[in-house]
Tab-separated table of C-alpha atoms in Angstrom:
chain	number	residue	atom	x	y	z
D	1	MET	CA	54.872	15.824	-31.679
D	2	LYS	CA	57.030	14.501	-28.786
D	3	PRO	CA	59.922	13.239	-30.907
D	4	PHE	CA	59.956	16.783	-32.543
D	5	VAL	CA	60.229	18.567	-29.247
D	6	PHE	CA	62.949	16.254	-28.079
D	7	ILE	CA	65.117	16.925	-31.369
D	8	ILE	CA	64.455	20.777	-30.750
D	9	CYS	CA	65.756	20.337	-27.277
D	10	ILE	CA	68.786	18.465	-28.327
D	11	LEU	CA	69.651	21.152	-30.979
D	12	PHE	CA	69.378	23.930	-28.432
D	13	SER	CA	71.683	21.826	-25.965
D	14	ALA	CA	74.246	21.315	-28.603
D	15	GLN	CA	74.271	24.915	-29.465
D	16	ALA	CA	74.543	25.944	-25.744
D	17	VAL	CA	77.499	23.434	-25.378
D	18	PHE	CA	79.054	24.926	-28.473
D	19	ALA	CA	78.850	28.485	-27.324
D	20	GLN	CA	80.337	27.495	-23.973
D	21	GLU	CA	83.300	25.773	-25.739
D	22	LYS	CA	83.839	28.530	-28.072
D	23	SER	CA	87.682	29.300	-28.403
D	24	TRP	CA	88.026	33.243	-28.733
D	25	SER	CA	90.825	34.450	-30.987
D	26	LEU	CA	92.250	37.964	-30.770
D	27	GLU	CA	90.141	39.146	-33.626
D	28	ASP	CA	87.066	38.007	-31.800
D	29	CYS	CA	88.277	39.608	-28.504
D	30	ILE	CA	88.848	42.921	-30.096
D	31	GLU	CA	85.517	42.891	-32.049
D	32	TYR	CA	83.561	41.999	-28.808
D	33	ALA	CA	85.564	44.652	-26.826
D	34	ILE	CA	84.860	47.468	-29.259
D	35	ALA	CA	81.083	46.433	-29.809
D	36	HIS	CA	80.524	46.468	-25.830
D	37	ASN	CA	82.916	49.283	-24.677
D	38	PRO	CA	80.978	52.285	-23.203
D	39	GLN	CA	83.595	54.703	-24.476
D	40	ARG	CA	82.527	53.694	-28.162
D	41	ALA	CA	78.983	54.317	-27.262
D	42	LYS	CA	79.778	57.757	-25.759
D	43	GLN	CA	81.775	58.805	-28.852
D	44	GLU	CA	79.013	57.778	-31.146
D	45	ALA	CA	76.558	59.813	-29.222
D	46	GLN	CA	79.132	62.641	-29.439
D	47	ASN	CA	79.273	62.257	-33.213
D	48	ALA	CA	75.584	62.345	-33.324
D	49	ILE	CA	75.711	65.741	-31.606
D	50	TYR	CA	78.358	67.069	-34.142
D	51	LYS	CA	75.982	65.976	-36.993
D	52	ILE	CA	73.044	67.877	-35.333
D	53	ASN	CA	75.292	71.050	-35.019
D	54	ARG	CA	76.292	70.731	-38.588
D	55	GLU	CA	72.551	70.655	-39.779
D	56	GLU	CA	71.785	73.557	-37.499
D	57	THR	CA	74.535	75.719	-39.017
D	58	VAL	CA	73.521	74.848	-42.586
D	59	ALA	CA	70.081	75.558	-41.739
D	60	GLY	CA	71.121	78.891	-40.507
D	61	PHE	CA	71.529	80.191	-44.074
D	62	LEU	CA	67.988	79.742	-44.680
D	63	PRO	CA	65.366	82.530	-44.015
D	64	SER	CA	63.318	82.308	-40.560
D	65	LEU	CA	59.558	82.024	-40.851
D	66	SER	CA	57.171	82.701	-38.007
D	67	ALA	CA	53.509	83.043	-37.638
D	68	GLU	CA	51.724	84.769	-34.721
D	69	THR	CA	48.204	85.470	-33.623
D	70	SER	CA	46.748	87.326	-30.666
D	71	LEU	CA	43.443	87.820	-28.927
D	72	SER	CA	42.934	90.844	-26.686
D	73	GLY	CA	40.037	92.702	-25.020
D	74	ASN	CA	39.975	96.446	-23.987
D	75	PHE	CA	37.878	97.650	-21.166
D	76	GLY	CA	37.101	101.472	-20.535
D	77	ARG	CA	38.568	104.174	-22.470
D	78	GLY	CA	40.407	103.072	-25.605
D	79	VAL	CA	40.829	103.685	-29.305
D	80	ASP	CA	38.141	102.674	-32.064
D	81	PRO	CA	39.953	100.485	-34.556
D	82	GLU	CA	37.783	101.746	-37.283
D	83	THR	CA	37.851	105.357	-36.701
D	84	ASN	CA	41.010	105.729	-34.555
D	85	THR	CA	39.157	107.872	-32.173
D	86	TYR	CA	38.901	107.595	-28.495
D	87	ILE	CA	35.845	105.880	-27.115
D	88	SER	CA	34.548	104.471	-23.748
D	89	THR	CA	33.265	101.210	-25.173
D	90	SER	CA	34.837	97.846	-24.642
D	91	THR	CA	36.523	96.198	-27.590
D	92	LEU	CA	37.479	92.942	-28.667
D	93	GLY	CA	40.538	92.446	-31.170
D	94	ASN	CA	42.215	89.594	-32.964
D	95	SER	CA	45.357	89.843	-35.077
D	96	TYR	CA	47.262	87.408	-37.599
D	97	GLN	CA	50.772	87.867	-38.709
D	98	ILE	CA	53.413	85.954	-40.817
D	99	TYR	CA	56.968	87.231	-41.013
D	100	SER	CA	60.232	86.120	-42.303
D	101	SER	CA	63.877	87.446	-41.910
D	102	LEU	CA	67.153	86.498	-43.825
D	103	THR	CA	70.667	87.463	-42.633
D	104	LEU	CA	72.438	88.991	-45.550
D	105	PHE	CA	75.840	89.716	-43.708
D	106	ASP	CA	77.030	88.887	-40.193
D	107	GLY	CA	80.890	89.467	-40.761
D	108	LEU	CA	80.995	85.750	-42.234
D	109	SER	CA	80.471	84.518	-38.706
D	110	SER	CA	77.605	81.890	-40.013
D	111	VAL	CA	79.998	80.818	-42.945
D	112	TYR	CA	82.854	80.099	-40.347
D	113	ARG	CA	80.622	78.218	-38.048
D	114	ALA	CA	79.361	75.992	-40.826
D	115	LYS	CA	82.891	75.126	-41.918
D	116	ALA	CA	83.768	74.482	-38.143
D	117	ALA	CA	80.763	72.094	-37.765
D	118	LYS	CA	81.585	70.361	-40.836
D	119	ILE	CA	85.120	69.716	-39.689
D	120	ASN	CA	84.054	68.735	-36.201
D	121	GLN	CA	81.875	65.932	-37.908
D	122	LEU	CA	84.787	64.693	-39.754
D	123	MET	CA	86.949	65.026	-36.523
D	124	GLY	CA	84.407	62.933	-34.608
D	125	ASP	CA	84.862	60.016	-37.230
D	126	ARG	CA	88.529	60.203	-36.439
D	127	GLN	CA	87.903	60.263	-32.706
D	128	LEU	CA	85.724	57.271	-32.936
D	129	GLN	CA	88.382	55.342	-34.763
D	130	GLU	CA	90.906	56.510	-32.268
D	131	VAL	CA	88.715	55.140	-29.407
D	132	LYS	CA	88.340	51.900	-31.379
D	133	ASP	CA	92.117	51.621	-31.733
D	134	GLN	CA	92.837	52.214	-28.162
D	135	ILE	CA	90.440	49.632	-27.177
D	136	ALA	CA	91.957	47.136	-29.619
D	137	LEU	CA	95.406	47.908	-28.307
D	138	GLU	CA	94.498	47.653	-24.772
D	139	THR	CA	92.648	44.422	-25.501
D	140	MET	CA	95.490	42.945	-27.455
D	141	GLU	CA	98.085	43.561	-24.775
D	142	ILE	CA	96.058	41.927	-22.215
D	143	PHE	CA	95.128	39.068	-24.670
D	144	TYR	CA	98.882	38.537	-25.340
D	145	ASN	CA	99.550	38.463	-21.533
D	146	ALA	CA	96.981	35.803	-21.091
D	147	LEU	CA	98.582	33.971	-24.121
D	148	TYR	CA	101.887	34.210	-22.495
D	149	TYR	CA	100.540	32.571	-19.151
D	150	LYS	CA	98.602	29.829	-21.293
D	151	GLY	CA	102.027	29.109	-22.879
D	152	THR	CA	103.635	28.829	-19.364
D	153	VAL	CA	100.902	26.575	-18.286
D	154	ALA	CA	101.628	24.404	-21.315
D	155	LEU	CA	105.362	24.434	-20.622
D	156	ALA	CA	104.791	23.675	-16.889
D	157	GLU	CA	102.448	20.763	-17.847
D	158	GLN	CA	105.218	19.356	-20.111
D	159	GLN	CA	107.802	19.779	-17.348
D	160	LEU	CA	105.452	18.049	-14.773
D	161	ARG	CA	104.931	15.168	-17.351
D	162	GLU	CA	108.618	14.736	-17.781
D	163	SER	CA	109.287	15.026	-14.087
D	164	SER	CA	106.570	12.300	-13.405
D	165	ASP	CA	107.792	10.034	-15.947
D	166	ASN	CA	111.452	10.303	-14.560
D	167	LEU	CA	109.996	9.575	-11.011
D	168	LYS	CA	108.472	6.564	-12.206
D	169	ARG	CA	111.563	5.419	-14.064
D	170	PHE	CA	113.680	6.220	-11.203
D	171	GLN	CA	111.512	4.503	-8.856
D	172	ARG	CA	111.494	1.447	-10.792
D	173	MET	CA	115.416	1.540	-11.103
D	174	GLU	CA	115.721	1.964	-7.303
D	175	GLU	CA	113.598	-1.300	-6.974
D	176	LEU	CA	116.212	-2.901	-9.201
D	177	GLY	CA	119.035	-1.519	-7.151
D	178	MET	CA	120.209	0.744	-10.051
D	179	LYS	CA	119.505	4.136	-8.254
D	180	ALA	CA	119.902	5.269	-4.430
D	181	ALA	CA	117.092	6.414	-2.301
D	182	PRO	CA	118.607	10.198	-2.260
D	183	ASP	CA	118.600	10.349	-5.887
D	184	VAL	CA	114.844	9.308	-6.207
D	185	ALA	CA	114.096	11.794	-3.536
D	186	GLU	CA	115.745	14.546	-5.453
D	187	ILE	CA	113.558	13.588	-8.502
D	188	ARG	CA	110.405	13.412	-6.202
D	189	ALA	CA	111.202	16.886	-4.887
D	190	LYS	CA	111.467	18.027	-8.466
D	191	GLU	CA	108.415	16.682	-9.384
D	192	ALA	CA	106.647	18.465	-6.441
D	193	GLU	CA	108.317	21.577	-7.442
D	194	ASP	CA	106.906	21.460	-10.852
D	195	ARG	CA	103.448	20.601	-9.659
D	196	PHE	CA	103.458	23.710	-7.643
D	197	LEU	CA	104.786	25.606	-10.567
D	198	LEU	CA	101.794	24.454	-12.709
D	199	THR	CA	99.413	25.439	-10.066
D	200	ARG	CA	100.881	28.982	-9.910
D	201	GLN	CA	100.911	29.469	-13.460
D	202	ARG	CA	97.341	28.414	-13.795
D	203	ASN	CA	96.275	30.845	-11.154
D	204	LEU	CA	98.137	33.592	-13.043
D	205	LEU	CA	96.380	32.474	-16.193
D	206	ARG	CA	93.141	32.901	-14.582
D	207	LEU	CA	93.745	36.281	-13.102
D	208	GLU	CA	94.742	37.470	-16.782
D	209	ILE	CA	91.595	36.088	-18.128
D	210	ILE	CA	89.561	38.045	-15.596
D	211	LYS	CA	91.445	41.221	-16.637
D	212	LEU	CA	90.604	40.279	-20.197
D	213	LYS	CA	86.997	39.905	-19.546
D	214	GLU	CA	86.838	43.079	-17.625
D	215	LYS	CA	88.509	44.940	-20.694
D	216	MET	CA	86.056	43.245	-23.084
D	217	ASN	CA	83.013	43.968	-20.678
D	218	PHE	CA	82.428	40.144	-20.935
D	219	PRO	CA	79.886	38.570	-18.686
D	220	ALA	CA	81.705	37.746	-15.479
D	221	ASP	CA	79.614	34.558	-14.970
D	222	GLU	CA	80.600	33.069	-18.341
D	223	ASP	CA	83.849	31.114	-19.243
D	224	LEU	CA	86.193	32.674	-21.754
D	225	GLN	CA	88.752	30.412	-23.521
D	226	ILE	CA	91.229	32.047	-25.682
D	227	SER	CA	92.864	30.400	-28.880
D	228	GLY	CA	96.594	30.012	-29.317
D	229	GLY	CA	99.533	29.148	-27.124
D	230	GLU	CA	98.340	25.490	-26.306
D	231	ASP	CA	102.099	24.710	-27.009
D	232	GLY	CA	104.429	27.047	-25.807
D	233	ASN	CA	106.973	25.915	-28.618
D	234	GLN	CA	104.391	27.147	-31.031
D	235	ILE	CA	105.100	30.721	-30.419
D	236	SER	CA	108.647	31.348	-31.043
D	237	PRO	CA	110.999	33.249	-33.488
D	238	ALA	CA	111.252	30.072	-35.518
D	239	ASN	CA	107.637	30.619	-36.413
D	240	ILE	CA	107.741	34.415	-37.251
D	241	ASN	CA	110.914	34.440	-39.336
D	242	LEU	CA	108.867	35.256	-42.451
D	243	HIS	CA	107.553	38.421	-40.678
D	244	GLN	CA	111.015	39.388	-39.451
D	245	GLN	CA	112.136	39.730	-42.931
D	246	GLN	CA	109.505	42.464	-43.430
D	247	LEU	CA	111.141	44.642	-41.000
D	248	THR	CA	114.986	45.626	-41.057
D	249	LEU	CA	117.209	47.511	-38.802
D	250	THR	CA	117.206	50.412	-41.576
D	251	ASP	CA	113.504	51.439	-40.827
D	252	ASN	CA	113.614	55.077	-40.348
D	253	PRO	CA	111.175	56.593	-37.505
D	254	ALA	CA	110.878	59.711	-39.669
D	255	GLU	CA	109.699	57.985	-42.591
D	256	ILE	CA	107.068	55.868	-40.459
D	257	PHE	CA	105.982	59.266	-38.954
D	258	GLU	CA	105.423	60.803	-42.398
D	259	GLN	CA	103.077	57.726	-43.026
D	260	ALA	CA	101.339	58.218	-39.635
D	261	LEU	CA	100.553	61.943	-40.491
D	262	LEU	CA	98.206	60.568	-43.188
D	263	SER	CA	96.506	57.730	-41.380
D	264	LEU	CA	97.050	57.962	-37.637
D	265	PRO	CA	93.527	58.913	-36.200
D	266	LYS	CA	94.765	60.889	-33.251
D	267	ILE	CA	96.994	63.064	-35.446
D	268	ILE	CA	94.330	63.736	-37.967
D	269	ALA	CA	91.907	64.461	-35.233
D	270	SER	CA	94.415	66.865	-33.668
D	271	GLU	CA	94.621	68.712	-36.892
D	272	GLN	CA	90.966	69.008	-37.501
D	273	ALA	CA	90.659	70.255	-33.899
D	274	LEU	CA	93.227	73.048	-34.788
D	275	LYS	CA	91.191	74.062	-37.819
D	276	THR	CA	87.902	73.925	-35.855
D	277	SER	CA	89.342	76.267	-33.172
D	278	GLU	CA	90.700	78.543	-35.916
D	279	LEU	CA	87.270	78.870	-37.614
D	280	GLU	CA	85.690	79.435	-34.298
D	281	TYR	CA	87.873	82.194	-33.577
D	282	LYS	CA	87.036	83.884	-37.125
D	283	ALA	CA	83.427	83.399	-36.319
D	284	ALA	CA	83.747	85.229	-32.913
D	285	ARG	CA	85.611	88.050	-34.678
D	286	GLY	CA	82.826	88.167	-37.200
D	287	ARG	CA	80.301	89.071	-34.530
D	288	LEU	CA	82.113	92.238	-34.013
D	289	PHE	CA	80.836	93.567	-37.531
D	290	PRO	CA	77.353	94.977	-38.302
D	291	THR	CA	74.780	92.705	-39.224
D	292	ILE	CA	72.537	93.263	-42.216
D	293	ALA	CA	69.087	91.419	-42.505
D	294	LEU	CA	66.240	91.528	-44.904
D	295	GLY	CA	62.662	91.190	-43.308
D	296	ALA	CA	59.229	90.796	-44.725
D	297	GLY	CA	55.787	90.119	-43.345
D	298	PHE	CA	52.043	89.920	-43.700
D	299	SER	CA	49.374	91.008	-41.324
D	300	THR	CA	45.429	91.330	-40.798
D	301	GLY	CA	43.144	91.383	-38.044
D	302	PHE	CA	39.502	91.656	-36.740
D	303	SER	CA	37.895	93.758	-34.068
D	304	ARG	CA	34.450	94.737	-32.908
D	305	LEU	CA	32.820	96.879	-30.210
D	306	MET	CA	31.187	95.083	-27.242
D	307	ASP	CA	27.968	97.375	-27.308
D	308	ASP	CA	25.845	95.182	-29.680
D	309	SER	CA	26.432	97.850	-32.448
D	310	PRO	CA	26.856	96.363	-35.955
D	311	TYR	CA	30.274	95.567	-37.275
D	312	MET	CA	31.731	94.250	-40.409
D	313	SER	CA	32.124	90.624	-40.783
D	314	PHE	CA	35.013	88.514	-39.757
D	315	LYS	CA	35.978	87.716	-43.401
D	316	GLU	CA	35.614	91.374	-44.665
D	317	GLN	CA	37.812	92.681	-41.865
D	318	LEU	CA	40.581	90.129	-42.584
D	319	LYS	CA	40.375	91.054	-46.223
D	320	ASN	CA	40.260	94.972	-45.672
D	321	ARG	CA	42.954	95.002	-43.028
D	322	ARG	CA	45.500	93.062	-44.950
D	323	GLY	CA	48.971	94.691	-44.971
D	324	SER	CA	52.526	93.642	-45.854
D	325	TYR	CA	56.102	94.855	-45.382
D	326	LEU	CA	59.533	94.523	-46.777
D	327	GLY	CA	62.590	96.094	-45.230
D	328	VAL	CA	66.320	96.014	-44.626
D	329	SER	CA	67.845	96.416	-41.172
D	330	LEU	CA	71.254	97.300	-40.091
D	331	SER	CA	72.418	96.200	-36.510
D	332	ILE	CA	75.771	97.892	-35.332
D	333	PRO	CA	77.046	96.395	-32.131
D	334	LEU	CA	78.043	99.327	-30.130
D	335	PHE	CA	78.453	98.212	-26.753
D	336	ASP	CA	77.018	94.982	-25.172
D	337	LYS	CA	78.892	94.839	-22.031
D	338	LEU	CA	81.943	93.388	-23.630
D	339	SER	CA	80.235	90.145	-24.511
D	340	ARG	CA	81.442	90.093	-28.102
D	341	SER	CA	84.881	91.243	-27.653
D	342	SER	CA	85.420	88.825	-24.659
D	343	GLU	CA	84.180	85.977	-26.635
D	344	SER	CA	86.702	86.948	-29.437
D	345	ARG	CA	89.488	87.059	-27.054
D	346	ARG	CA	88.490	83.795	-25.372
D	347	ALA	CA	88.404	82.214	-28.956
D	348	LYS	CA	91.747	83.497	-29.791
D	349	GLN	CA	93.296	81.951	-26.607
D	350	ARG	CA	91.564	78.455	-27.397
D	351	PHE	CA	93.186	78.669	-30.794
D	352	ILE	CA	96.506	79.223	-29.168
D	353	ILE	CA	95.755	76.231	-26.951
D	354	ALA	CA	94.716	74.015	-29.630
D	355	GLN	CA	98.143	74.966	-31.741
D	356	ASN	CA	100.128	73.698	-28.605
D	357	GLN	CA	97.904	70.657	-28.306
D	358	GLN	CA	98.497	69.668	-31.905
D	359	GLN	CA	102.409	70.136	-31.482
D	360	GLU	CA	102.378	67.991	-28.397
D	361	THR	CA	100.412	65.271	-30.127
D	362	LEU	CA	102.866	65.223	-33.100
D	363	ARG	CA	105.859	65.057	-30.673
D	364	GLN	CA	104.166	62.426	-28.605
D	365	ALA	CA	103.352	60.364	-31.717
D	366	TYR	CA	107.028	60.638	-33.176
D	367	SER	CA	108.492	59.587	-29.718
D	368	GLU	CA	105.954	56.419	-29.801
D	369	ILE	CA	106.906	55.582	-33.321
D	370	GLU	CA	110.685	55.875	-32.385
D	371	GLN	CA	110.278	53.711	-29.366
D	372	ALA	CA	108.210	51.001	-31.291
D	373	VAL	CA	110.929	50.854	-33.800
D	374	ALA	CA	113.667	50.367	-31.322
D	375	ASP	CA	111.433	47.755	-29.475
D	376	VAL	CA	110.837	45.823	-32.553
D	377	ASN	CA	114.552	45.790	-33.777
D	378	GLY	CA	115.714	44.885	-30.080
D	379	LEU	CA	112.965	42.246	-29.645
D	380	ARG	CA	113.730	40.657	-33.125
D	381	GLU	CA	117.351	39.943	-32.136
D	382	GLU	CA	116.381	38.995	-28.528
D	383	SER	CA	113.786	36.458	-29.906
D	384	ALA	CA	116.370	34.886	-32.295
D	385	ALA	CA	118.771	34.656	-29.580
D	386	ALA	CA	116.273	33.038	-27.106
D	387	HIS	CA	115.445	30.558	-29.775
D	388	GLU	CA	118.927	29.594	-30.150
D	389	LYS	CA	119.433	29.374	-26.522
D	390	THR	CA	116.427	27.120	-26.167
D	391	VAL	CA	117.903	24.737	-28.841
D	392	ALA	CA	121.268	24.668	-26.977
D	393	MET	CA	119.594	24.090	-23.603
D	394	ASN	CA	117.480	21.155	-24.984
D	395	GLU	CA	120.511	19.303	-26.434
D	396	ALA	CA	122.307	19.933	-23.201
D	397	HIS	CA	119.576	18.514	-21.198
D	398	ARG	CA	119.319	15.597	-23.259
D	399	VAL	CA	122.926	14.774	-22.838
D	400	ASN	CA	122.492	15.366	-19.201
D	401	GLU	CA	119.769	12.878	-19.012
D	402	ARG	CA	121.974	10.304	-20.711
D	403	LYS	CA	124.822	11.199	-18.224
D	404	TYR	CA	122.444	10.627	-15.227
D	405	ASP	CA	121.344	7.220	-16.647
D	406	GLU	CA	125.067	6.381	-16.813
D	407	GLY	CA	125.762	7.686	-13.386
D	408	LEU	CA	127.982	10.325	-14.493
D	409	ILE	CA	126.095	13.480	-12.854
D	410	SER	CA	123.857	13.708	-9.817
D	411	ALA	CA	120.156	14.201	-9.432
D	412	ILE	CA	120.805	17.691	-8.219
D	413	GLU	CA	122.723	18.446	-11.609
D	414	LEU	CA	119.910	16.905	-13.735
D	415	THR	CA	117.347	19.001	-11.720
D	416	THR	CA	119.299	22.116	-12.404
D	417	SER	CA	119.425	21.243	-16.130
D	418	ALA	CA	115.747	20.832	-16.507
D	419	ASN	CA	115.071	24.091	-14.724
D	420	ARG	CA	117.372	25.811	-17.117
D	421	LEU	CA	115.872	24.277	-20.054
D	422	LEU	CA	112.313	25.423	-18.630
D	423	ASN	CA	113.592	29.130	-18.006
D	424	ALA	CA	115.033	29.176	-21.715
D	425	ARG	CA	111.733	27.993	-22.943
D	426	VAL	CA	109.887	30.670	-21.025
D	427	GLU	CA	112.130	33.404	-22.207
D	428	GLU	CA	111.622	32.232	-25.731
D	429	LEU	CA	107.874	32.431	-25.396
D	430	TYR	CA	108.119	35.802	-23.748
D	431	SER	CA	110.374	37.433	-26.278
D	432	GLY	CA	108.393	35.864	-29.252
D	433	LEU	CA	104.967	37.208	-28.021
D	434	LYS	CA	106.560	40.628	-27.128
D	435	TYR	CA	107.882	40.761	-30.682
D	436	GLN	CA	104.458	39.995	-32.305
D	437	LEU	CA	102.948	42.707	-30.027
D	438	LYS	CA	105.213	45.267	-30.972
D	439	TYR	CA	105.285	44.446	-34.482
D	440	LYS	CA	101.455	44.980	-34.761
D	441	LEU	CA	101.868	48.260	-32.954
D	442	LEU	CA	104.540	49.441	-35.477
D	443	ASN	CA	102.364	48.320	-38.386
D	444	TYR	CA	99.586	50.330	-36.881
D	445	TYR	CA	101.660	53.406	-37.288
D	446	LYS	CA	102.524	52.652	-40.647
D	447	GLY	CA	98.783	52.712	-41.475
D	448	ILE	CA	98.111	48.876	-41.495
D	449	SER	CA	94.785	49.193	-39.404
D	450	SER	CA	94.123	45.391	-38.791
D	451	TRP	CA	95.317	44.565	-35.388
D	452	THR	CA	94.927	40.757	-36.069
D	453	GLU	CA	97.236	40.526	-39.153
D	454	PHE	CA	100.782	39.569	-38.396
């Protein structure tokens, strides 16, 4: 039995270690953020309300059915339920009634409310998707920021390794009399500077990971390791040329906007909100019309005198006192303290507000698409130029290293060359990641829903 328990403990320990060492991709972070975000839960609860409202409006077309019973006693002068004459004897009465009513016409108010409830339910689905998309976008932006700092940490580590190797090499050359002490001191200062740079970039990465955990609603006491960017050079225009070919400078914001009209959740939700407001306005106007209703009912009862006189049995009285009715009623709203007319005027103003909000949403969406197209086109050229700059700086730095070994340049010039190369690599990293982020955003406007495809 003990070996079995020991094996189980090892398996659980291995599982715990694996969980701690899990590397979170962009897709993992987005899925976790959406699943644990309170905004998503609130929208789902609101969608449940929309569903209940629709069920209620549909049920409004069915006839109502009610049952009623009462028990009453009369003491002193009253009416004899058998002879309808006045008596001075106490009586006990019991009545039963079932009645139903069906609205035949209410100015189509119920029809408009049912249509509005249906559109509200569809709008809720779009609003939920919009909430998920917004969570995904915000998470993706922070993820890419963290990826950027992870890349700068990798570049800083690479720079520190090169500086440390150079320092060891030059210290050895100083011992052999090939380099002077001031040159070695300059390289030592460069190595200390690179060590400080690495520490600062690690701190910036740590802060960005904290932001990402907050956005994901991730447990604060658990470690979060993101995947990608281990080597800063992995994220560069050279690695995304295939995707650059998919987007050209001829992309027309107007054409993308036409696609967004059919797929962008916030645009569709604004259109549905406008339709709902219009239907609610029509429903409010319908309440100004007369209402025609059909009613039917069945009643019976039991009574007796409280003077010990003989009376008909309970069963016989229920049978003999049975009665039913069927009728049609007409209700005309003449004056209700301006309640119905005020609601109609308010609904009209809400409809006007919804019209302006829908136009504002369209203008905002077009502006965002236009900006995204400009960003992607500009960043594509910028990232390509940054890559060429890095290649040129790398070649120049290698030449400067050879010149320094031959004594043709000073240690300060070599340090300057190394710093220029590092800055070029950082710029390439930044422009490459920024391009990917904006490209994903533009694809979203085009109707490509996956944030993780690039």
